[in-house]
Amino acid sequence: MWSAAVGTLVREHGQPWHPVDDAAIVGWSIPALVAEVLRRGVPLTEAEVVTRLHRDVGAVLRRGMPWRPGARHLLAALHHSGIPLALVSATHSVVVDAVVASAPADVFTVVVAGDGPGRPKPSPDPYLHAAEALAVDPRQCVAVEDSPTGVRAALAAGTQTVTMDPTVELLADLVDHPRLRRVDGLDAVGRLVLGVHAW
């Protein structure tokens, strides 16, 4: 979605964009995507690019959320088990609101978006804010992340952290972190969060 939004914006301003470009930016952070748009000669400010990308991705998500298989079921199961859930995202509210709207009803007790108060990821602030709003110790939380920036933020906040995306390239100082686990899929995430297997 993000690569498609970048490609659309670049082409609208008369610059070339090819399928290989889509593949090259998969998994990039939002600041990196914005920098790429500007590098391609799009005559907008950084803030304008950020707003446009979030608007376009939010519009796509409102038409249909591409959930991972089993993700909605896992959220509902954790919610029904009495585990409070927070959605902590680096993306802006226009995107986060679309995610919340397509999730099972009322599963998220707390929602923290990237355009909220405090410093964004990789600062620990978003996770610390979520833990405070949930009235829990961050050290008792499990964060599920899909980017190096998010992993760094979650670990800095003190959470146990899980990444299940094999494409996530972790920096050397994170690979062997004692509070970080790589898992193969959502079933493993569920087992960790529910405490079936000890951390």
PDB file of C-alpha atoms in Angstrom:
ATOM      1  CA  MET A   1       0.000   0.000   0.000  1.00  0.00           C
ATOM      2  CA  TRP A   2       2.703   2.460   0.962  1.00  0.00           C
ATOM      3  CA  SER A   3       4.803   1.703  -2.109  1.00  0.00           C
ATOM      4  CA  ALA A   4       1.719   2.122  -4.317  1.00  0.00           C
ATOM      5  CA  ALA A   5       0.967   5.476  -2.691  1.00  0.00           C
ATOM      6  CA  VAL A   6       4.550   6.615  -3.239  1.00  0.00           C
ATOM      7  CA  GLY A   7       4.501   5.479  -6.862  1.00  0.00           C
ATOM      8  CA  THR A   8       1.221   7.246  -7.562  1.00  0.00           C
ATOM      9  CA  LEU A   9       2.484  10.494  -6.086  1.00  0.00           C
ATOM     10  CA  VAL A  10       5.773  10.374  -7.977  1.00  0.00           C
ATOM     11  CA  ARG A  11       4.067   9.614 -11.309  1.00  0.00           C
ATOM     12  CA  GLU A  12       1.515  12.393 -10.776  1.00  0.00           C
ATOM     13  CA  HIS A  13       4.410  14.833 -10.851  1.00  0.00           C
ATOM     14  CA  GLY A  14       5.815  13.496 -14.099  1.00  0.00           C
ATOM     15  CA  GLN A  15       8.593  11.363 -12.673  1.00  0.00           C
ATOM     16  CA  PRO A  16       9.183   7.721 -13.623  1.00  0.00           C
ATOM     17  CA  TRP A  17       8.242   4.907 -11.244  1.00  0.00           C
ATOM     18  CA  HIS A  18       8.548   1.209 -12.073  1.00  0.00           C
ATOM     19  CA  PRO A  19       7.595  -2.112 -10.429  1.00  0.00           C
ATOM     20  CA  VAL A  20      11.204  -2.570  -9.358  1.00  0.00           C
ATOM     21  CA  ASP A  21      10.881   0.702  -7.426  1.00  0.00           C
ATOM     22  CA  ASP A  22       7.846  -0.686  -5.576  1.00  0.00           C
ATOM     23  CA  ALA A  23       9.831  -3.739  -4.514  1.00  0.00           C
ATOM     24  CA  ALA A  24      12.827  -1.668  -3.447  1.00  0.00           C
ATOM     25  CA  ILE A  25      10.934   0.345  -0.817  1.00  0.00           C
ATOM     26  CA  VAL A  26       8.876  -2.406   0.828  1.00  0.00           C
ATOM     27  CA  GLY A  27       9.275  -2.149   4.593  1.00  0.00           C
ATOM     28  CA  TRP A  28      10.766   1.342   4.581  1.00  0.00           C
ATOM     29  CA  SER A  29       9.920   3.727   7.378  1.00  0.00           C
ATOM     30  CA  ILE A  30       7.627   6.654   6.646  1.00  0.00           C
ATOM     31  CA  PRO A  31      10.487   9.210   6.899  1.00  0.00           C
ATOM     32  CA  ALA A  32      12.472   7.131   4.393  1.00  0.00           C
ATOM     33  CA  LEU A  33       9.502   7.007   2.008  1.00  0.00           C
ATOM     34  CA  VAL A  34       9.051  10.765   2.287  1.00  0.00           C
ATOM     35  CA  ALA A  35      12.742  11.318   1.590  1.00  0.00           C
ATOM     36  CA  GLU A  36      12.481   9.105  -1.499  1.00  0.00           C
ATOM     37  CA  VAL A  37       9.516  11.080  -2.839  1.00  0.00           C
ATOM     38  CA  LEU A  38      11.417  14.337  -2.403  1.00  0.00           C
ATOM     39  CA  ARG A  39      14.560  12.830  -3.932  1.00  0.00           C
ATOM     40  CA  ARG A  40      12.502  11.966  -7.012  1.00  0.00           C
ATOM     41  CA  GLY A  41      11.801  15.648  -7.563  1.00  0.00           C
ATOM     42  CA  VAL A  42       8.234  15.922  -6.306  1.00  0.00           C
ATOM     43  CA  PRO A  43       7.743  19.663  -5.586  1.00  0.00           C
ATOM     44  CA  LEU A  44       6.027  19.327  -2.215  1.00  0.00           C
ATOM     45  CA  THR A  45       7.158  19.987   1.324  1.00  0.00           C
ATOM     46  CA  GLU A  46       7.965  17.125   3.658  1.00  0.00           C
ATOM     47  CA  ALA A  47       4.765  17.789   5.615  1.00  0.00           C
ATOM     48  CA  GLU A  48       2.690  17.771   2.417  1.00  0.00           C
ATOM     49  CA  VAL A  49       4.143  14.420   1.368  1.00  0.00           C
ATOM     50  CA  VAL A  50       3.464  12.918   4.801  1.00  0.00           C
ATOM     51  CA  THR A  51      -0.143  14.118   4.705  1.00  0.00           C
ATOM     52  CA  ARG A  52      -0.716  12.894   1.154  1.00  0.00           C
ATOM     53  CA  LEU A  53       0.731   9.412   1.739  1.00  0.00           C
ATOM     54  CA  HIS A  54      -1.312   8.903   4.896  1.00  0.00           C
ATOM     55  CA  ARG A  55      -4.457  10.150   3.170  1.00  0.00           C
ATOM     56  CA  ASP A  56      -4.012   7.784   0.231  1.00  0.00           C
ATOM     57  CA  VAL A  57      -3.191   4.732   2.352  1.00  0.00           C
ATOM     58  CA  GLY A  58      -6.083   5.509   4.686  1.00  0.00           C
ATOM     59  CA  ALA A  59      -8.442   5.622   1.697  1.00  0.00           C
ATOM     60  CA  VAL A  60      -7.231   2.206   0.519  1.00  0.00           C
ATOM     61  CA  LEU A  61      -7.674   0.691   3.970  1.00  0.00           C
ATOM     62  CA  ARG A  62     -11.194   2.037   4.298  1.00  0.00           C
ATOM     63  CA  ARG A  63     -12.107   0.131   1.130  1.00  0.00           C
ATOM     64  CA  GLY A  64     -10.811  -3.123   2.626  1.00  0.00           C
ATOM     65  CA  MET A  65      -8.176  -4.029   5.193  1.00  0.00           C
ATOM     66  CA  PRO A  66      -5.625  -6.654   4.040  1.00  0.00           C
ATOM     67  CA  TRP A  67      -5.517  -8.560   7.344  1.00  0.00           C
ATOM     68  CA  ARG A  68      -3.024 -11.367   7.766  1.00  0.00           C
ATOM     69  CA  PRO A  69      -4.849 -14.705   7.915  1.00  0.00           C
ATOM     70  CA  GLY A  70      -5.882 -15.313  11.510  1.00  0.00           C
ATOM     71  CA  ALA A  71      -5.090 -11.808  12.754  1.00  0.00           C
ATOM     72  CA  ARG A  72      -8.662 -10.745  13.486  1.00  0.00           C
ATOM     73  CA  HIS A  73      -9.346 -14.071  15.210  1.00  0.00           C
ATOM     74  CA  LEU A  74      -6.247 -13.659  17.402  1.00  0.00           C
ATOM     75  CA  LEU A  75      -7.257 -10.141  18.420  1.00  0.00           C
ATOM     76  CA  ALA A  76     -10.736 -11.343  19.350  1.00  0.00           C
ATOM     77  CA  ALA A  77      -9.350 -14.326  21.286  1.00  0.00           C
ATOM     78  CA  LEU A  78      -6.936 -12.175  23.287  1.00  0.00           C
ATOM     79  CA  HIS A  79      -9.688  -9.665  23.995  1.00  0.00           C
ATOM     80  CA  HIS A  80     -12.079 -12.383  25.185  1.00  0.00           C
ATOM     81  CA  SER A  81      -9.290 -13.758  27.400  1.00  0.00           C
ATOM     82  CA  GLY A  82      -9.303 -10.461  29.276  1.00  0.00           C
ATOM     83  CA  ILE A  83      -5.960  -9.223  27.967  1.00  0.00           C
ATOM     84  CA  PRO A  84      -6.063  -5.460  27.344  1.00  0.00           C
ATOM     85  CA  LEU A  85      -4.834  -4.572  23.872  1.00  0.00           C
ATOM     86  CA  ALA A  86      -3.289  -1.362  22.582  1.00  0.00           C
ATOM     87  CA  LEU A  87      -2.665  -0.426  18.975  1.00  0.00           C
ATOM     88  CA  VAL A  88       0.598   1.539  18.841  1.00  0.00           C
ATOM     89  CA  SER A  89       1.471   2.779  15.369  1.00  0.00           C
ATOM     90  CA  ALA A  90       3.903   5.170  13.721  1.00  0.00           C
ATOM     91  CA  THR A  91       1.250   6.007  11.137  1.00  0.00           C
ATOM     92  CA  HIS A  92      -1.165   8.908  11.462  1.00  0.00           C
ATOM     93  CA  SER A  93      -4.713   8.755  12.774  1.00  0.00           C
ATOM     94  CA  VAL A  94      -6.246   8.708   9.292  1.00  0.00           C
ATOM     95  CA  VAL A  95      -4.644   5.286   8.750  1.00  0.00           C
ATOM     96  CA  VAL A  96      -4.948   3.992  12.308  1.00  0.00           C
ATOM     97  CA  ASP A  97      -8.651   4.839  12.426  1.00  0.00           C
ATOM     98  CA  ALA A  98      -9.221   2.685   9.340  1.00  0.00           C
ATOM     99  CA  VAL A  99      -7.456  -0.240  11.030  1.00  0.00           C
ATOM    100  CA  VAL A 100      -9.533   0.138  14.188  1.00  0.00           C
ATOM    101  CA  ALA A 101     -12.750   0.350  12.175  1.00  0.00           C
ATOM    102  CA  SER A 102     -12.038  -2.966  10.457  1.00  0.00           C
ATOM    103  CA  ALA A 103     -10.892  -4.795  13.605  1.00  0.00           C
ATOM    104  CA  PRO A 104     -13.269  -6.831  15.778  1.00  0.00           C
ATOM    105  CA  ALA A 105     -15.439  -4.447  17.777  1.00  0.00           C
ATOM    106  CA  ASP A 106     -13.904  -2.906  20.896  1.00  0.00           C
ATOM    107  CA  VAL A 107     -10.751  -5.060  20.916  1.00  0.00           C
ATOM    108  CA  PHE A 108      -8.420  -2.098  21.418  1.00  0.00           C
ATOM    109  CA  THR A 109      -8.582  -0.456  24.823  1.00  0.00           C
ATOM    110  CA  VAL A 110      -5.982   2.148  23.823  1.00  0.00           C
ATOM    111  CA  VAL A 111      -4.962   3.515  20.429  1.00  0.00           C
ATOM    112  CA  VAL A 112      -1.763   5.537  19.939  1.00  0.00           C
ATOM    113  CA  ALA A 113      -1.121   7.036  16.496  1.00  0.00           C
ATOM    114  CA  GLY A 114       2.054   8.538  15.119  1.00  0.00           C
ATOM    115  CA  ASP A 115       0.610  12.043  14.997  1.00  0.00           C
ATOM    116  CA  GLY A 116      -0.344  11.959  18.677  1.00  0.00           C
ATOM    117  CA  PRO A 117       1.487  13.666  21.541  1.00  0.00           C
ATOM    118  CA  GLY A 118       5.101  12.879  22.346  1.00  0.00           C
ATOM    119  CA  ARG A 119       7.989  11.776  20.195  1.00  0.00           C
ATOM    120  CA  PRO A 120       7.295   9.129  17.531  1.00  0.00           C
ATOM    121  CA  LYS A 121       9.014   5.757  17.202  1.00  0.00           C
ATOM    122  CA  PRO A 122      11.880   4.893  17.593  1.00  0.00           C
ATOM    123  CA  SER A 123      11.353   6.842  20.809  1.00  0.00           C
ATOM    124  CA  PRO A 124       9.762   4.662  23.501  1.00  0.00           C
ATOM    125  CA  ASP A 125       7.138   7.371  24.115  1.00  0.00           C
ATOM    126  CA  PRO A 126       4.273   5.737  22.163  1.00  0.00           C
ATOM    127  CA  TYR A 127       4.653   2.457  24.046  1.00  0.00           C
ATOM    128  CA  LEU A 128       5.100   4.188  27.383  1.00  0.00           C
ATOM    129  CA  HIS A 129       1.963   6.226  26.719  1.00  0.00           C
ATOM    130  CA  ALA A 130       0.005   3.076  25.845  1.00  0.00           C
ATOM    131  CA  ALA A 131       1.192   1.239  28.958  1.00  0.00           C
ATOM    132  CA  GLU A 132       0.300   4.194  31.150  1.00  0.00           C
ATOM    133  CA  ALA A 133      -3.165   4.415  29.579  1.00  0.00           C
ATOM    134  CA  LEU A 134      -3.634   0.682  30.194  1.00  0.00           C
ATOM    135  CA  ALA A 135      -2.358   1.113  33.773  1.00  0.00           C
ATOM    136  CA  VAL A 136       0.206  -1.651  33.300  1.00  0.00           C
ATOM    137  CA  ASP A 137       3.970  -1.898  33.687  1.00  0.00           C
ATOM    138  CA  PRO A 138       5.622  -1.874  30.235  1.00  0.00           C
ATOM    139  CA  ARG A 139       7.757  -4.792  31.399  1.00  0.00           C
ATOM    140  CA  GLN A 140       4.579  -6.869  31.606  1.00  0.00           C
ATOM    141  CA  CYS A 141       3.601  -6.042  28.022  1.00  0.00           C
ATOM    142  CA  VAL A 142       4.293  -7.909  24.799  1.00  0.00           C
ATOM    143  CA  ALA A 143       4.759  -5.708  21.733  1.00  0.00           C
ATOM    144  CA  VAL A 144       4.299  -7.254  18.285  1.00  0.00           C
ATOM    145  CA  GLU A 145       6.315  -5.304  15.733  1.00  0.00           C
ATOM    146  CA  ASP A 146       6.969  -5.393  12.004  1.00  0.00           C
ATOM    147  CA  SER A 147       9.779  -2.867  11.575  1.00  0.00           C
ATOM    148  CA  PRO A 148      13.230  -2.188  13.039  1.00  0.00           C
ATOM    149  CA  THR A 149      12.042   1.260  14.139  1.00  0.00           C
ATOM    150  CA  GLY A 150       9.131  -0.263  16.025  1.00  0.00           C
ATOM    151  CA  VAL A 151      11.280  -2.987  17.559  1.00  0.00           C
ATOM    152  CA  ARG A 152      13.697  -0.370  18.846  1.00  0.00           C
ATOM    153  CA  ALA A 153      10.856   1.699  20.333  1.00  0.00           C
ATOM    154  CA  ALA A 154       9.276  -1.288  22.055  1.00  0.00           C
ATOM    155  CA  LEU A 155      12.539  -2.521  23.550  1.00  0.00           C
ATOM    156  CA  ALA A 156      13.429   0.985  24.733  1.00  0.00           C
ATOM    157  CA  ALA A 157      10.085   1.102  26.536  1.00  0.00           C
ATOM    158  CA  GLY A 158      10.947  -2.104  28.377  1.00  0.00           C
ATOM    159  CA  THR A 159       8.457  -4.466  26.732  1.00  0.00           C
ATOM    160  CA  GLN A 160       8.938  -8.050  25.712  1.00  0.00           C
ATOM    161  CA  THR A 161       8.988  -7.737  21.941  1.00  0.00           C
ATOM    162  CA  VAL A 162       8.014 -10.094  19.141  1.00  0.00           C
ATOM    163  CA  THR A 163       8.581  -9.788  15.416  1.00  0.00           C
ATOM    164  CA  MET A 164       7.180 -12.364  13.038  1.00  0.00           C
ATOM    165  CA  ASP A 165       8.120 -10.792   9.736  1.00  0.00           C
ATOM    166  CA  PRO A 166      11.208 -12.544   8.318  1.00  0.00           C
ATOM    167  CA  THR A 167      11.878  -9.536   6.088  1.00  0.00           C
ATOM    168  CA  VAL A 168      12.602  -7.295   9.087  1.00  0.00           C
ATOM    169  CA  GLU A 169      16.300  -6.476   8.989  1.00  0.00           C
ATOM    170  CA  LEU A 170      17.415  -5.893  12.562  1.00  0.00           C
ATOM    171  CA  LEU A 171      20.493  -3.896  13.447  1.00  0.00           C
ATOM    172  CA  ALA A 172      23.323  -5.850  15.017  1.00  0.00           C
ATOM    173  CA  ASP A 173      22.642  -4.515  18.513  1.00  0.00           C
ATOM    174  CA  LEU A 174      19.075  -5.874  18.403  1.00  0.00           C
ATOM    175  CA  VAL A 175      19.554  -9.377  17.009  1.00  0.00           C
ATOM    176  CA  ASP A 176      20.476 -11.052  20.310  1.00  0.00           C
ATOM    177  CA  HIS A 177      18.474  -8.800  22.623  1.00  0.00           C
ATOM    178  CA  PRO A 178      17.151 -10.848  25.585  1.00  0.00           C
ATOM    179  CA  ARG A 179      13.668  -9.310  25.347  1.00  0.00           C
ATOM    180  CA  LEU A 180      13.266  -9.902  21.609  1.00  0.00           C
ATOM    181  CA  ARG A 181      11.810 -12.990  19.956  1.00  0.00           C
ATOM    182  CA  ARG A 182      11.381 -13.838  16.296  1.00  0.00           C
ATOM    183  CA  VAL A 183       8.455 -16.188  15.687  1.00  0.00           C
ATOM    184  CA  ASP A 184       7.007 -17.919  12.651  1.00  0.00           C
ATOM    185  CA  GLY A 185       3.419 -16.747  12.755  1.00  0.00           C
ATOM    186  CA  LEU A 186       0.364 -15.594  14.624  1.00  0.00           C
ATOM    187  CA  ASP A 187      -0.121 -18.875  16.491  1.00  0.00           C
ATOM    188  CA  ALA A 188       3.273 -18.402  18.127  1.00  0.00           C
ATOM    189  CA  VAL A 189       2.390 -14.808  18.974  1.00  0.00           C
ATOM    190  CA  GLY A 190      -0.798 -15.983  20.648  1.00  0.00           C
ATOM    191  CA  ARG A 191       1.034 -18.593  22.707  1.00  0.00           C
ATOM    192  CA  LEU A 192       3.557 -16.036  23.914  1.00  0.00           C
ATOM    193  CA  VAL A 193       0.964 -13.448  24.849  1.00  0.00           C
ATOM    194  CA  LEU A 194      -1.274 -15.963  26.587  1.00  0.00           C
ATOM    195  CA  GLY A 195       1.703 -17.328  28.496  1.00  0.00           C
ATOM    196  CA  VAL A 196       1.399 -20.886  27.241  1.00  0.00           C
ATOM    197  CA  HIS A 197       5.166 -20.913  26.864  1.00  0.00           C
ATOM    198  CA  ALA A 198       7.407 -19.046  29.276  1.00  0.00           C
ATOM    199  CA  TRP A 199       9.340 -16.124  27.881  1.00  0.00           C
TER     200      TRP A 199
END
